[in-house]
mmCIF file of C-alpha atoms in Angstrom:
data_model
loop_
_atom_site.group_PDB
_atom_site.id
_atom_site.type_symbol
_atom_site.label_atom_id
_atom_site.label_comp_id
_atom_site.label_asym_id
_atom_site.label_seq_id
_atom_site.Cartn_x
_atom_site.Cartn_y
_atom_site.Cartn_z
ATOM 1 C CA MET A 1 -14.666 -2.221 -18.400
ATOM 2 C CA LYS A 2 -11.877 -4.579 -19.456
ATOM 3 C CA LEU A 3 -8.262 -3.544 -18.936
ATOM 4 C CA THR A 4 -7.488 -3.489 -22.662
ATOM 5 C CA ALA A 5 -10.362 -1.081 -23.271
ATOM 6 C CA ILE A 6 -9.078 1.210 -20.504
ATOM 7 C CA LEU A 7 -5.575 1.178 -21.964
ATOM 8 C CA GLN A 8 -6.926 1.919 -25.429
ATOM 9 C CA LYS A 9 -8.829 4.912 -24.070
ATOM 10 C CA ARG A 10 -5.914 6.315 -22.022
ATOM 11 C CA TYR A 11 -3.780 8.905 -23.799
ATOM 12 C CA SER A 12 -1.533 11.876 -23.047
ATOM 13 C CA THR A 13 -3.828 14.858 -22.670
ATOM 14 C CA LYS A 14 -2.602 17.914 -24.533
ATOM 15 C CA LYS A 15 -5.287 20.368 -23.408
ATOM 16 C CA PHE A 16 -7.274 20.374 -20.163
ATOM 17 C CA ASP A 17 -10.646 21.918 -19.418
ATOM 18 C CA SER A 18 -9.793 24.398 -16.660
ATOM 19 C CA SER A 19 -13.418 24.503 -15.480
ATOM 20 C CA LYS A 20 -13.422 20.831 -14.467
ATOM 21 C CA VAL A 21 -12.028 19.828 -11.083
ATOM 22 C CA ILE A 22 -11.334 16.341 -9.766
ATOM 23 C CA ALA A 23 -13.606 15.575 -6.814
ATOM 24 C CA ALA A 24 -11.861 15.354 -3.433
ATOM 25 C CA GLU A 25 -12.796 11.726 -2.843
ATOM 26 C CA THR A 26 -11.534 10.766 -6.300
ATOM 27 C CA TRP A 27 -8.292 12.637 -5.820
ATOM 28 C CA GLN A 28 -7.748 10.884 -2.500
ATOM 29 C CA GLN A 29 -7.729 7.609 -4.415
ATOM 30 C CA MET A 30 -5.029 9.036 -6.669
ATOM 31 C CA GLU A 31 -2.914 9.951 -3.658
ATOM 32 C CA ASP A 32 -3.482 6.420 -2.346
ATOM 33 C CA ALA A 33 -2.168 5.128 -5.678
ATOM 34 C CA LEU A 34 0.999 7.202 -5.222
ATOM 35 C CA ARG A 35 1.509 5.869 -1.718
ATOM 36 C CA LEU A 36 0.706 2.216 -2.458
ATOM 37 C CA ALA A 37 2.815 1.787 -5.603
ATOM 38 C CA ALA A 38 5.361 -1.029 -5.798
ATOM 39 C CA SER A 39 9.100 -0.493 -5.288
ATOM 40 C CA SER A 40 12.115 -2.759 -4.955
ATOM 41 C CA VAL A 41 12.489 -4.128 -1.404
ATOM 42 C CA ASN A 42 9.655 -1.750 -0.474
ATOM 43 C CA SER A 43 12.187 1.098 -0.538
ATOM 44 C CA GLN A 44 9.721 3.862 -1.494
ATOM 45 C CA PRO A 45 12.578 6.226 -2.511
ATOM 46 C CA TRP A 46 10.278 9.040 -3.576
ATOM 47 C CA HIS A 47 8.437 12.165 -2.553
ATOM 48 C CA PHE A 48 5.522 13.971 -4.213
ATOM 49 C CA ILE A 49 4.736 17.666 -4.397
ATOM 50 C CA VAL A 50 1.005 18.010 -5.064
ATOM 51 C CA THR A 51 -1.006 21.106 -5.880
ATOM 52 C CA ALA A 52 -4.507 22.036 -6.959
ATOM 53 C CA SER A 53 -4.157 25.764 -6.244
ATOM 54 C CA ASP A 54 -3.343 28.558 -8.662
ATOM 55 C CA ALA A 55 -0.446 29.626 -6.445
ATOM 56 C CA GLY A 56 0.951 26.110 -6.396
ATOM 57 C CA LYS A 57 0.635 25.785 -10.158
ATOM 58 C CA GLN A 58 2.517 29.049 -10.601
ATOM 59 C CA ARG A 59 5.364 27.568 -8.589
ATOM 60 C CA MET A 60 5.268 24.412 -10.696
ATOM 61 C CA MET A 61 5.432 26.548 -13.828
ATOM 62 C CA LYS A 62 8.836 27.846 -12.706
ATOM 63 C CA GLY A 63 10.005 24.642 -14.357
ATOM 64 C CA THR A 64 8.546 25.556 -17.757
ATOM 65 C CA GLU A 65 10.371 28.772 -18.635
ATOM 66 C CA LYS A 66 12.419 26.758 -21.151
ATOM 67 C CA TYR A 67 9.420 24.600 -22.041
ATOM 68 C CA ALA A 68 6.600 27.111 -22.518
ATOM 69 C CA TYR A 69 4.437 24.597 -24.393
ATOM 70 C CA ASN A 70 3.931 22.685 -21.146
ATOM 71 C CA ALA A 71 2.808 25.670 -19.050
ATOM 72 C CA PRO A 72 -0.906 25.481 -20.071
ATOM 73 C CA LYS A 73 -0.953 21.784 -19.192
ATOM 74 C CA ILE A 74 -0.121 22.839 -15.662
ATOM 75 C CA ALA A 75 -2.245 25.980 -15.423
ATOM 76 C CA ASP A 76 -5.425 24.357 -16.781
ATOM 77 C CA ALA A 77 -5.139 20.985 -15.036
ATOM 78 C CA SER A 78 -7.105 20.167 -11.917
ATOM 79 C CA HIS A 79 -4.123 18.736 -10.009
ATOM 80 C CA VAL A 80 -0.395 18.604 -10.678
ATOM 81 C CA VAL A 81 2.150 16.240 -9.128
ATOM 82 C CA LEU A 82 5.918 16.667 -9.196
ATOM 83 C CA PHE A 83 7.508 13.242 -8.765
ATOM 84 C CA CYS A 84 10.797 13.459 -6.866
ATOM 85 C CA ALA A 85 13.416 10.783 -6.227
ATOM 86 C CA LYS A 86 15.866 10.442 -3.366
ATOM 87 C CA THR A 87 19.457 11.294 -4.201
ATOM 88 C CA ALA A 88 20.755 9.229 -1.268
ATOM 89 C CA ILE A 89 19.391 6.603 1.097
ATOM 90 C CA ASN A 90 20.829 6.374 4.610
ATOM 91 C CA ASP A 91 20.243 4.121 7.608
ATOM 92 C CA ALA A 92 17.533 6.437 8.949
ATOM 93 C CA ASP A 93 15.586 6.046 5.696
ATOM 94 C CA ILE A 94 15.907 2.273 5.907
ATOM 95 C CA MET A 95 14.779 2.163 9.541
ATOM 96 C CA ARG A 96 11.780 4.375 8.855
ATOM 97 C CA VAL A 97 10.505 1.838 6.326
ATOM 98 C CA LEU A 98 11.498 -1.118 8.491
ATOM 99 C CA ASP A 99 9.710 0.248 11.578
ATOM 100 C CA LYS A 100 6.590 0.970 9.538
ATOM 101 C CA GLU A 101 6.642 -2.584 8.208
ATOM 102 C CA GLU A 102 6.908 -3.853 11.787
ATOM 103 C CA ASN A 103 4.050 -1.637 12.983
ATOM 104 C CA ASP A 104 1.930 -2.900 10.102
ATOM 105 C CA GLY A 105 2.488 -6.501 11.207
ATOM 106 C CA ARG A 106 4.847 -7.734 8.503
ATOM 107 C CA TYR A 107 7.287 -9.379 10.948
ATOM 108 C CA ILE A 108 6.217 -12.246 13.161
ATOM 109 C CA ASN A 109 9.353 -11.908 15.262
ATOM 110 C CA ALA A 110 12.522 -9.829 15.691
ATOM 111 C CA GLU A 111 14.578 -12.303 13.646
ATOM 112 C CA PHE A 112 12.513 -11.668 10.531
ATOM 113 C CA LYS A 113 12.934 -7.926 10.975
ATOM 114 C CA GLN A 114 16.695 -8.316 11.336
ATOM 115 C CA GLN A 115 16.847 -10.418 8.184
ATOM 116 C CA SER A 116 14.914 -7.759 6.278
ATOM 117 C CA LEU A 117 17.274 -5.082 7.597
ATOM 118 C CA MET A 118 20.302 -7.037 6.356
ATOM 119 C CA VAL A 119 18.729 -7.495 2.908
ATOM 120 C CA LYS A 120 17.920 -3.785 2.611
ATOM 121 C CA GLN A 121 21.327 -2.651 3.842
ATOM 122 C CA GLY A 122 23.103 -5.079 1.537
ATOM 123 C CA TYR A 123 21.099 -4.048 -1.486
ATOM 124 C CA PHE A 124 21.403 -0.317 -0.907
ATOM 125 C CA GLY A 125 25.090 -0.726 -0.072
ATOM 126 C CA ALA A 126 25.744 -2.467 -3.378
ATOM 127 C CA GLN A 127 23.944 0.288 -5.286
ATOM 128 C CA ARG A 128 25.843 2.945 -3.361
ATOM 129 C CA ASP A 129 29.214 1.276 -3.968
ATOM 130 C CA ALA A 130 28.438 1.082 -7.683
ATOM 131 C CA GLY A 131 27.584 4.781 -7.745
ATOM 132 C CA SER A 132 24.083 3.997 -9.041
ATOM 133 C CA LEU A 133 21.871 4.603 -6.013
ATOM 134 C CA GLN A 134 20.219 7.789 -7.324
ATOM 135 C CA HIS A 135 19.719 6.246 -10.761
ATOM 136 C CA TRP A 136 18.103 3.220 -9.118
ATOM 137 C CA ALA A 137 15.824 5.469 -7.002
ATOM 138 C CA GLU A 138 14.770 7.299 -10.159
ATOM 139 C CA LYS A 139 13.875 3.997 -11.830
ATOM 140 C CA GLN A 140 11.721 3.068 -8.837
ATOM 141 C CA THR A 141 9.993 6.449 -9.070
ATOM 142 C CA TYR A 142 9.217 5.866 -12.740
ATOM 143 C CA LEU A 143 7.464 2.647 -11.697
ATOM 144 C CA ASN A 144 5.251 4.908 -9.589
ATOM 145 C CA VAL A 145 4.570 7.183 -12.577
ATOM 146 C CA GLY A 146 3.330 4.217 -14.620
ATOM 147 C CA ASN A 147 1.138 3.093 -11.743
ATOM 148 C CA ALA A 148 -0.277 6.628 -11.435
ATOM 149 C CA LEU A 149 -1.160 6.846 -15.130
ATOM 150 C CA LEU A 150 -2.996 3.521 -15.042
ATOM 151 C CA SER A 151 -4.749 4.460 -11.792
ATOM 152 C CA ALA A 152 -5.922 7.729 -13.344
ATOM 153 C CA ALA A 153 -7.317 5.864 -16.336
ATOM 154 C CA LEU A 154 -9.180 3.470 -14.041
ATOM 155 C CA LEU A 155 -10.670 6.488 -12.251
ATOM 156 C CA GLU A 156 -11.565 8.077 -15.628
ATOM 157 C CA ILE A 157 -9.157 10.957 -15.011
ATOM 158 C CA ASP A 158 -7.109 12.333 -17.881
ATOM 159 C CA ALA A 159 -3.387 12.843 -17.418
ATOM 160 C CA VAL A 160 -0.142 13.789 -19.128
ATOM 161 C CA PRO A 161 3.420 13.035 -17.954
ATOM 162 C CA MET A 162 5.982 15.745 -18.692
ATOM 163 C CA GLU A 163 9.759 15.402 -18.783
ATOM 164 C CA GLY A 164 9.908 18.789 -20.520
ATOM 165 C CA ILE A 165 10.631 20.579 -17.263
ATOM 166 C CA ASP A 166 13.647 22.416 -15.881
ATOM 167 C CA ILE A 167 14.896 20.120 -13.125
ATOM 168 C CA ASP A 168 17.350 22.646 -11.678
ATOM 169 C CA ALA A 169 14.696 25.369 -11.500
ATOM 170 C CA LEU A 170 12.274 23.074 -9.688
ATOM 171 C CA ASN A 171 14.947 21.820 -7.310
ATOM 172 C CA ASP A 172 15.627 25.465 -6.425
ATOM 173 C CA GLU A 173 11.960 26.432 -6.178
ATOM 174 C CA PHE A 174 11.125 23.659 -3.721
ATOM 175 C CA ASP A 175 14.548 23.486 -2.038
ATOM 176 C CA LEU A 176 14.777 19.812 -2.953
ATOM 177 C CA SER A 177 18.547 19.335 -2.960
ATOM 178 C CA LYS A 178 18.777 20.208 0.744
ATOM 179 C CA GLN A 179 16.144 17.540 1.391
ATOM 180 C CA GLY A 180 18.130 14.859 -0.417
ATOM 181 C CA LEU A 181 15.708 14.864 -3.359
ATOM 182 C CA THR A 182 15.636 15.752 -7.024
ATOM 183 C CA ALA A 183 12.702 16.612 -9.251
ATOM 184 C CA LEU A 184 12.213 13.946 -11.903
ATOM 185 C CA VAL A 185 8.977 14.203 -13.862
ATOM 186 C CA MET A 186 5.711 16.138 -13.577
ATOM 187 C CA VAL A 187 2.228 14.753 -14.225
ATOM 188 C CA SER A 188 -0.891 16.874 -14.693
ATOM 189 C CA PHE A 189 -4.312 15.384 -13.949
ATOM 190 C CA GLY A 190 -7.781 16.619 -14.852
ATOM 191 C CA TYR A 191 -10.293 16.336 -17.671
ATOM 192 C CA ARG A 192 -9.662 16.881 -21.364
ATOM 193 C CA ALA A 193 -10.862 19.945 -23.183
ATOM 194 C CA ALA A 194 -13.443 19.398 -25.914
ATOM 195 C CA ASP A 195 -10.971 20.606 -28.521
ATOM 196 C CA ASP A 196 -7.980 18.541 -27.406
ATOM 197 C CA PHE A 197 -6.706 17.315 -30.773
ATOM 198 C CA ASN A 198 -4.974 14.278 -29.291
ATOM 199 C CA ALA A 199 -8.204 12.854 -27.869
ATOM 200 C CA SER A 200 -9.580 11.849 -31.279
ATOM 201 C CA LEU A 201 -6.396 10.474 -32.775
ATOM 202 C CA PRO A 202 -6.118 6.669 -32.971
ATOM 203 C CA LYS A 203 -3.749 5.002 -30.523
ATOM 204 C CA SER A 204 -0.640 3.660 -32.235
ATOM 205 C CA ARG A 205 1.519 0.921 -30.741
ATOM 206 C CA LEU A 206 3.753 -1.766 -32.219
ATOM 207 C CA ALA A 207 2.063 -5.116 -32.730
ATOM 208 C CA GLY A 208 2.603 -7.850 -30.169
ATOM 209 C CA GLU A 209 4.666 -9.977 -32.554
ATOM 210 C CA ASN A 210 7.151 -7.083 -32.876
ATOM 211 C CA ILE A 211 7.902 -6.776 -29.170
ATOM 212 C CA ILE A 212 6.837 -10.017 -27.447
ATOM 213 C CA THR A 213 8.825 -13.255 -27.564
ATOM 214 C CA ARG A 214 6.991 -16.266 -26.148
ATOM 215 C CA VAL A 215 9.223 -19.143 -25.066
#
């Protein structure tokens, strides 16, 4: 299937079939997509809370008391992911990534590793000094959300991203603030219900000439 056809077929699922469950091997590919997504200077400033259990979904639904219309999209989905972003990045976070890069063979010598360390420290330091580090981490996490939605479409999984969630309630439920994290956006994954009204509606996007400038 060509990419354009996949993108045309992908849509935000409004109603899931609760009887359909994503196979374990397929879901593992989705978790791989979360882990392998791109981020600036390979920072990976994110964390994911994943559930496929009824108990876990009930905890996720603590974030929908003000957004009741989103609760069924959690309860009836096969899997639900809460995307979280770091609220701070310290030297230990940088070294964890740097050491993993070294173990994975990205540095041919210690000098290259030191250069990478200086780049990371300089970049994070500039963001921190500007007071924009958390905002930047959230933007990186949204890159991951986009990657996840495309990955789901490639795997023929339906999905819906939800910003209609109570961030404070979810931060409390999962004790995220003490972990240096904040909830950001939730995505439900599964398979559409036969009577999902949004499935049959035509996709509507602005034409290329309205949003693309070729120079």
